XYZ file of C-alpha atoms in Angstrom:
427
model
C 57.043 -63.000 70.863
C 59.831 -61.195 72.671
C 58.806 -59.855 76.060
C 58.771 -56.053 76.310
C 61.734 -54.546 78.169
C 59.616 -53.748 81.245
C 58.876 -57.449 81.784
C 61.369 -59.024 84.144
C 61.875 -62.584 85.298
C 64.044 -65.468 84.143
C 64.761 -69.184 84.485
C 68.139 -70.818 85.031
C 68.158 -74.511 84.067
C 71.090 -76.508 85.452
C 71.681 -80.210 84.677
C 72.205 -82.414 87.738
C 75.404 -84.523 87.844
C 76.513 -87.575 89.849
C 77.878 -86.461 93.222
C 78.426 -89.723 95.085
C 76.780 -93.146 95.567
C 74.158 -94.237 98.047
C 75.792 -96.336 100.753
C 72.955 -98.895 100.831
C 72.056 -99.427 97.185
C 75.180 -98.113 95.494
C 73.000 -96.029 93.171
C 74.299 -92.664 92.037
C 73.197 -89.607 94.017
C 72.726 -86.688 91.646
C 72.860 -83.004 92.401
C 74.971 -79.895 92.439
C 77.780 -78.885 94.762
C 77.381 -75.476 96.429
C 77.614 -72.780 93.802
C 76.883 -69.130 93.172
C 74.082 -68.400 90.709
C 72.049 -65.446 89.486
C 69.340 -64.289 91.863
C 66.248 -66.538 92.122
C 63.392 -67.070 94.585
C 61.645 -70.295 93.532
C 63.070 -73.649 92.496
C 62.077 -77.099 91.321
C 63.537 -80.189 89.655
C 62.284 -81.385 86.260
C 62.961 -84.431 84.042
C 62.270 -85.579 80.500
C 59.361 -88.026 80.783
C 56.179 -86.526 82.285
C 54.860 -90.040 82.990
C 57.937 -91.006 85.035
C 57.931 -90.690 88.822
C 60.888 -89.639 90.922
C 61.183 -92.448 93.456
C 63.490 -90.830 95.934
C 64.127 -87.605 97.791
C 65.099 -84.113 96.677
C 66.789 -81.816 99.176
C 68.118 -78.308 98.676
C 69.778 -75.588 100.628
C 70.094 -72.020 99.443
C 72.107 -68.910 100.204
C 70.153 -65.760 101.077
C 71.119 -62.878 98.800
C 70.642 -60.328 101.570
C 72.755 -61.949 104.293
C 74.967 -64.516 102.578
C 73.802 -67.147 105.074
C 72.978 -70.688 103.996
C 69.647 -72.291 104.904
C 69.227 -75.723 106.427
C 68.452 -78.583 104.073
C 64.832 -78.452 102.871
C 62.751 -81.230 101.328
C 61.113 -80.666 97.960
C 57.770 -82.402 97.344
C 58.470 -84.951 94.589
C 54.889 -86.005 93.749
C 53.720 -83.316 91.332
C 52.889 -85.298 88.194
C 49.356 -85.712 89.567
C 48.794 -82.131 88.459
C 48.727 -81.323 84.787
C 46.623 -81.775 81.689
C 44.398 -84.805 81.155
C 45.931 -87.801 79.363
C 45.328 -87.620 75.619
C 44.507 -83.905 75.637
C 46.192 -81.528 73.212
C 48.024 -79.866 76.091
C 49.415 -83.168 77.361
C 50.375 -84.266 73.836
C 52.190 -81.053 72.894
C 55.629 -82.647 73.152
C 56.754 -79.921 75.546
C 55.515 -81.419 78.833
C 58.018 -82.660 81.429
C 57.904 -84.395 84.783
C 58.583 -82.232 87.824
C 58.675 -81.792 91.560
C 56.512 -79.198 93.242
C 58.008 -75.714 93.241
C 59.604 -74.507 96.479
C 59.664 -70.834 97.483
C 62.993 -69.968 99.136
C 63.081 -66.172 98.925
C 65.695 -64.136 97.097
C 68.830 -66.266 96.897
C 72.138 -66.269 95.051
C 73.547 -69.702 95.897
C 72.262 -73.268 95.800
C 73.173 -76.865 96.621
C 70.980 -79.844 95.725
C 71.041 -83.616 96.095
C 68.637 -86.173 94.624
C 68.832 -89.536 96.346
C 67.083 -92.619 94.870
C 64.679 -94.583 97.026
C 66.426 -97.563 98.635
C 65.159 -101.069 99.163
C 63.393 -102.018 95.914
C 64.830 -104.012 93.050
C 65.879 -102.000 90.015
C 66.007 -103.066 86.394
C 68.937 -105.381 87.042
C 66.937 -107.211 89.708
C 69.766 -107.034 92.232
C 68.356 -107.012 95.778
C 68.699 -103.748 97.639
C 68.950 -101.697 94.467
C 66.550 -98.759 94.354
C 64.504 -97.640 91.353
C 66.424 -95.618 88.810
C 65.995 -91.881 88.822
C 64.281 -90.430 85.752
C 66.516 -89.193 82.962
C 67.229 -85.566 82.171
C 67.142 -84.241 85.736
C 67.589 -80.482 85.846
C 67.340 -77.869 88.568
C 65.133 -74.925 87.601
C 65.844 -71.643 89.384
C 63.048 -69.118 88.885
C 63.354 -65.358 89.219
C 59.723 -64.136 89.186
C 60.844 -60.572 88.468
C 59.573 -57.365 89.982
C 56.370 -55.490 89.162
C 54.164 -52.930 90.864
C 52.066 -55.875 92.109
C 54.681 -56.347 94.838
C 54.040 -54.312 97.977
C 54.777 -54.566 101.659
C 51.163 -53.839 102.617
C 50.204 -57.352 103.700
C 51.632 -59.571 106.390
C 50.444 -62.899 107.698
C 47.284 -62.471 109.697
C 46.536 -58.997 108.336
C 43.542 -58.141 106.251
C 44.024 -58.154 102.500
C 44.917 -54.773 101.059
C 41.960 -52.731 99.806
C 41.393 -52.721 96.044
C 44.034 -50.648 94.317
C 46.535 -50.592 97.186
C 48.711 -53.425 95.915
C 48.813 -52.478 92.252
C 48.430 -49.569 89.909
C 47.962 -48.952 86.203
C 51.615 -49.706 85.456
C 51.375 -53.340 86.521
C 52.223 -55.608 83.600
C 52.931 -54.724 79.959
C 50.185 -53.599 77.584
C 50.423 -56.125 74.757
C 47.894 -57.840 72.517
C 48.034 -60.892 74.792
C 47.539 -58.773 77.909
C 44.584 -57.001 76.306
C 43.009 -60.337 75.351
C 43.431 -61.718 78.878
C 41.864 -58.604 80.373
C 39.071 -58.528 77.775
C 37.956 -61.990 78.946
C 36.820 -60.279 82.176
C 35.242 -57.115 80.711
C 31.743 -58.213 81.763
C 32.994 -57.960 85.368
C 35.543 -55.117 85.366
C 36.933 -52.454 83.006
C 39.601 -53.388 80.488
C 43.001 -53.343 82.187
C 41.611 -53.612 85.726
C 43.976 -54.988 88.328
C 41.135 -56.266 90.506
C 37.582 -57.434 89.931
C 35.596 -55.801 92.753
C 33.415 -57.734 95.152
C 29.632 -57.491 94.909
C 26.893 -57.985 97.458
C 24.399 -60.803 97.053
C 21.700 -58.868 95.197
C 24.082 -57.316 92.676
C 25.697 -60.715 92.129
C 22.298 -62.243 91.318
C 21.533 -59.395 88.905
C 24.870 -59.937 87.212
C 24.149 -63.666 86.941
C 20.951 -62.947 84.992
C 22.962 -60.765 82.628
C 25.549 -63.483 82.107
C 22.737 -65.959 81.329
C 20.990 -63.840 78.694
C 20.526 -66.760 76.293
C 18.531 -68.935 78.695
C 14.755 -69.309 78.968
C 12.864 -66.616 80.849
C 11.521 -69.074 83.431
C 15.078 -70.228 84.172
C 16.213 -66.639 84.563
C 13.392 -65.885 86.965
C 13.931 -68.976 89.115
C 15.640 -68.475 92.457
C 19.366 -68.118 91.874
C 21.592 -69.781 94.471
C 24.896 -67.979 94.152
C 27.342 -66.570 96.649
C 28.313 -62.886 96.576
C 31.168 -62.353 94.168
C 34.437 -61.890 96.091
C 37.168 -59.493 95.026
C 39.597 -61.202 92.644
C 43.057 -59.925 91.730
C 43.384 -60.203 87.948
C 46.374 -61.518 86.030
C 47.313 -57.908 85.347
C 47.062 -57.337 89.084
C 49.684 -59.985 89.920
C 51.901 -58.996 87.003
C 51.506 -61.867 84.516
C 53.773 -61.715 81.466
C 51.145 -62.715 78.927
C 53.764 -63.397 76.239
C 54.765 -66.612 78.057
C 51.503 -68.558 77.651
C 49.699 -69.996 74.651
C 47.580 -67.336 72.984
C 44.266 -69.237 72.872
C 42.000 -69.980 75.831
C 40.815 -73.582 76.386
C 37.231 -73.924 77.616
C 35.255 -76.843 78.994
C 31.538 -77.332 79.637
C 29.493 -76.645 82.764
C 31.599 -76.331 85.906
C 30.157 -79.151 87.991
C 32.819 -79.346 90.714
C 35.761 -77.555 92.304
C 38.989 -79.325 93.271
C 40.957 -77.794 96.151
C 44.767 -77.974 96.129
C 47.782 -76.661 97.951
C 50.840 -75.501 96.024
C 53.231 -77.513 98.279
C 55.657 -74.593 97.953
C 56.219 -74.008 101.682
C 54.700 -71.510 104.083
C 57.631 -69.140 104.483
C 56.145 -66.207 102.591
C 54.494 -62.904 103.409
C 51.188 -62.103 101.749
C 52.845 -59.121 100.072
C 54.984 -61.696 98.239
C 52.021 -63.692 96.893
C 52.098 -62.006 93.444
C 55.783 -62.966 93.172
C 54.998 -66.582 94.079
C 52.226 -66.719 91.489
C 54.508 -65.288 88.797
C 57.021 -67.962 89.814
C 54.434 -70.766 89.578
C 53.320 -69.396 86.217
C 56.841 -69.354 84.787
C 57.591 -72.790 86.240
C 54.406 -74.308 84.799
C 54.902 -72.814 81.335
C 58.660 -72.559 80.750
C 59.860 -75.513 82.836
C 56.943 -77.992 82.708
C 55.703 -77.109 79.218
C 52.081 -76.367 80.128
C 50.097 -73.836 78.113
C 49.535 -71.537 81.133
C 49.488 -71.708 84.915
C 47.564 -74.853 85.874
C 45.166 -73.519 88.534
C 42.036 -71.489 87.803
C 42.299 -69.579 91.089
C 44.851 -69.154 93.856
C 44.333 -68.035 97.460
C 47.023 -66.666 99.773
C 47.115 -67.131 103.540
C 45.645 -63.655 104.099
C 42.565 -64.713 102.144
C 43.149 -62.786 98.942
C 41.926 -64.487 95.754
C 43.817 -64.375 92.443
C 42.851 -65.200 88.873
C 44.865 -68.153 87.577
C 44.647 -69.562 84.051
C 43.615 -66.910 81.517
C 40.271 -66.892 79.765
C 37.895 -65.144 82.175
C 37.096 -65.903 85.816
C 33.359 -66.254 85.118
C 33.950 -68.604 82.170
C 34.556 -72.389 82.226
C 38.300 -72.241 81.574
C 39.853 -75.704 81.373
C 42.795 -75.915 83.755
C 45.631 -78.369 84.368
C 45.232 -79.094 88.071
C 43.676 -82.536 88.625
C 44.902 -85.040 86.066
C 41.906 -86.954 84.764
C 39.308 -84.446 85.986
C 40.091 -81.105 84.358
C 36.918 -81.167 82.247
C 33.824 -79.573 83.801
C 35.743 -78.531 86.924
C 37.674 -75.610 88.356
C 40.905 -75.814 90.365
C 41.624 -73.657 93.421
C 45.066 -73.731 95.054
C 45.866 -72.367 98.496
C 49.443 -71.075 98.435
C 51.507 -73.049 100.932
C 52.027 -76.570 102.289
C 49.278 -77.976 104.503
C 50.299 -81.511 105.348
C 51.251 -80.638 108.926
C 50.361 -76.938 109.123
C 46.778 -75.732 109.435
C 45.597 -73.282 106.764
C 44.590 -69.849 108.032
C 40.915 -69.220 108.708
C 41.058 -66.389 106.147
C 42.297 -68.751 103.446
C 39.569 -71.297 104.247
C 36.925 -68.564 104.156
C 38.245 -67.372 100.791
C 37.940 -70.899 99.360
C 34.336 -70.968 100.565
C 33.626 -67.597 98.967
C 35.148 -68.329 95.561
C 33.474 -71.746 95.339
C 30.075 -70.334 96.362
C 30.302 -67.796 93.546
C 31.941 -69.897 90.837
C 29.754 -72.971 91.371
C 26.688 -70.759 91.681
C 27.305 -69.451 88.168
C 26.568 -73.006 87.013
C 23.731 -73.801 89.401
C 25.784 -76.206 91.519
C 25.155 -76.814 95.223
C 28.487 -76.825 97.124
C 27.087 -79.263 99.687
C 25.982 -81.911 97.211
C 27.604 -84.578 95.028
C 27.901 -84.872 91.255
C 29.115 -87.294 88.600
C 32.305 -86.657 86.654
C 33.838 -88.778 83.909
C 37.506 -89.616 84.326
C 39.937 -88.956 81.491
C 42.352 -91.444 83.069
C 44.494 -91.487 86.193
C 45.782 -93.705 88.987
C 42.451 -93.967 90.817
C 39.941 -94.162 87.964
C 40.352 -95.439 84.435
C 39.414 -93.471 81.353
C 35.646 -93.266 80.883
C 34.816 -94.215 84.477
C 31.890 -92.219 85.893
C 32.711 -91.179 89.441
C 30.421 -89.680 92.099
C 32.325 -86.952 93.941
C 31.613 -84.060 96.249
C 30.942 -80.832 94.341
C 33.802 -79.430 96.431
C 36.486 -82.117 96.498
C 40.138 -82.335 97.405
C 42.721 -83.193 94.774
C 43.202 -86.606 96.432
C 39.567 -87.501 95.705
C 40.309 -87.601 91.981
C 43.928 -88.769 92.019
C 45.999 -90.787 94.483
C 48.024 -87.954 96.030
C 48.558 -86.240 99.382
C 47.348 -82.913 97.940
C 45.838 -80.667 99.306
C 47.542 -81.793 102.511
C 45.765 -83.415 105.427
C 45.211 -80.203 107.383
C 43.542 -78.428 104.453
C 41.617 -81.516 103.381
C 40.080 -81.767 106.842
C 38.609 -78.267 106.380
C 36.644 -79.146 103.240
C 33.527 -80.230 105.136
C 33.385 -76.759 106.643
C 34.091 -75.193 103.239
C 31.118 -77.033 101.732
C 28.660 -75.951 104.413
C 29.924 -72.362 104.450
C 29.796 -72.083 100.656
C 26.251 -73.443 100.650
C 25.296 -70.855 103.265
C 26.811 -68.073 101.150
C 24.592 -69.284 98.315
C 21.517 -68.919 100.546
C 20.821 -72.639 100.804
């Protein structure tokens, strides 16, 4: 379906070429010489085989559209194939999926230079000593323009409170299409059709709503004490300006949500909270158009000011199957904090927001955030297919897959997230 004229955003896809040779291994260094391009704000590198790993480094520098000045060289996180659909799933087997680096937010730019250097020191296919592993084939630089919508405001800055409901968006945000109506309708039990934000509820109203959502269960189960955190405010897909024509039309669901996996987007921390909707539109376009996923991979996203956003379409109260923790997307939900938290501490507001969304979402399924549960692996680099694994109900991405995500500084906060979420549930 062709996007309506009021939907903006685009992707430039540029093949990477040999630039020079590594002085140690002699392997070709690929990239692009400095060049002018159409405006973009987010970038990443993709390749043909989603199972291949980029053993090497990716560095970029960009030219700011506003000033014409070039940035310093920045590293792009190369280990991103640990996200994505489970092996053997319909989404993974679509034939559209590609390997990729993490996306990097660089702000509005009109020039770019990139170099991809293979990892030195290991033997390649020829077996010659000192030769590094070959780079994956089909390397391309993706330059993402997330477009402009009424979701973008200058109301929020780092450290400020999130904007009150309605301040960041209005009724014009996003096109009214059949896909947009369907995405909004998935949340009509929580907010009116077309709402840009699902409002927060206090504890008692959240418990009353939970009984309504569980109408088909036995009376004694309905009357039992409900441990659930107050529902936080959640910016809907319409609220952040999703172009619903990009994604697959159907919504994939899983069973009971038994656990939440916490991630970081590894996209850098150089953003204002007013730009978060733009970043999310960029992630969305990168995941769908560049990586070949059916929709954005995460179920929820959290910015550094503590605002929570709906991710993959299908309804925030429903068990939507995401593409966030390869091998453990069934019976889980994925929550990504926007930024890179390997060496930088996440904000206290972001950590609190993770506690709030997990207390509510896990409470919908009767799960205790402070406990452990069993999940069955669909395959990965830590656990083979069919392996039953005992994990924390709130886990980090690295607990299910051998990865640095969600970054050491965010991972170290998960103990506090578990106890706080349990407290929100009244445990």
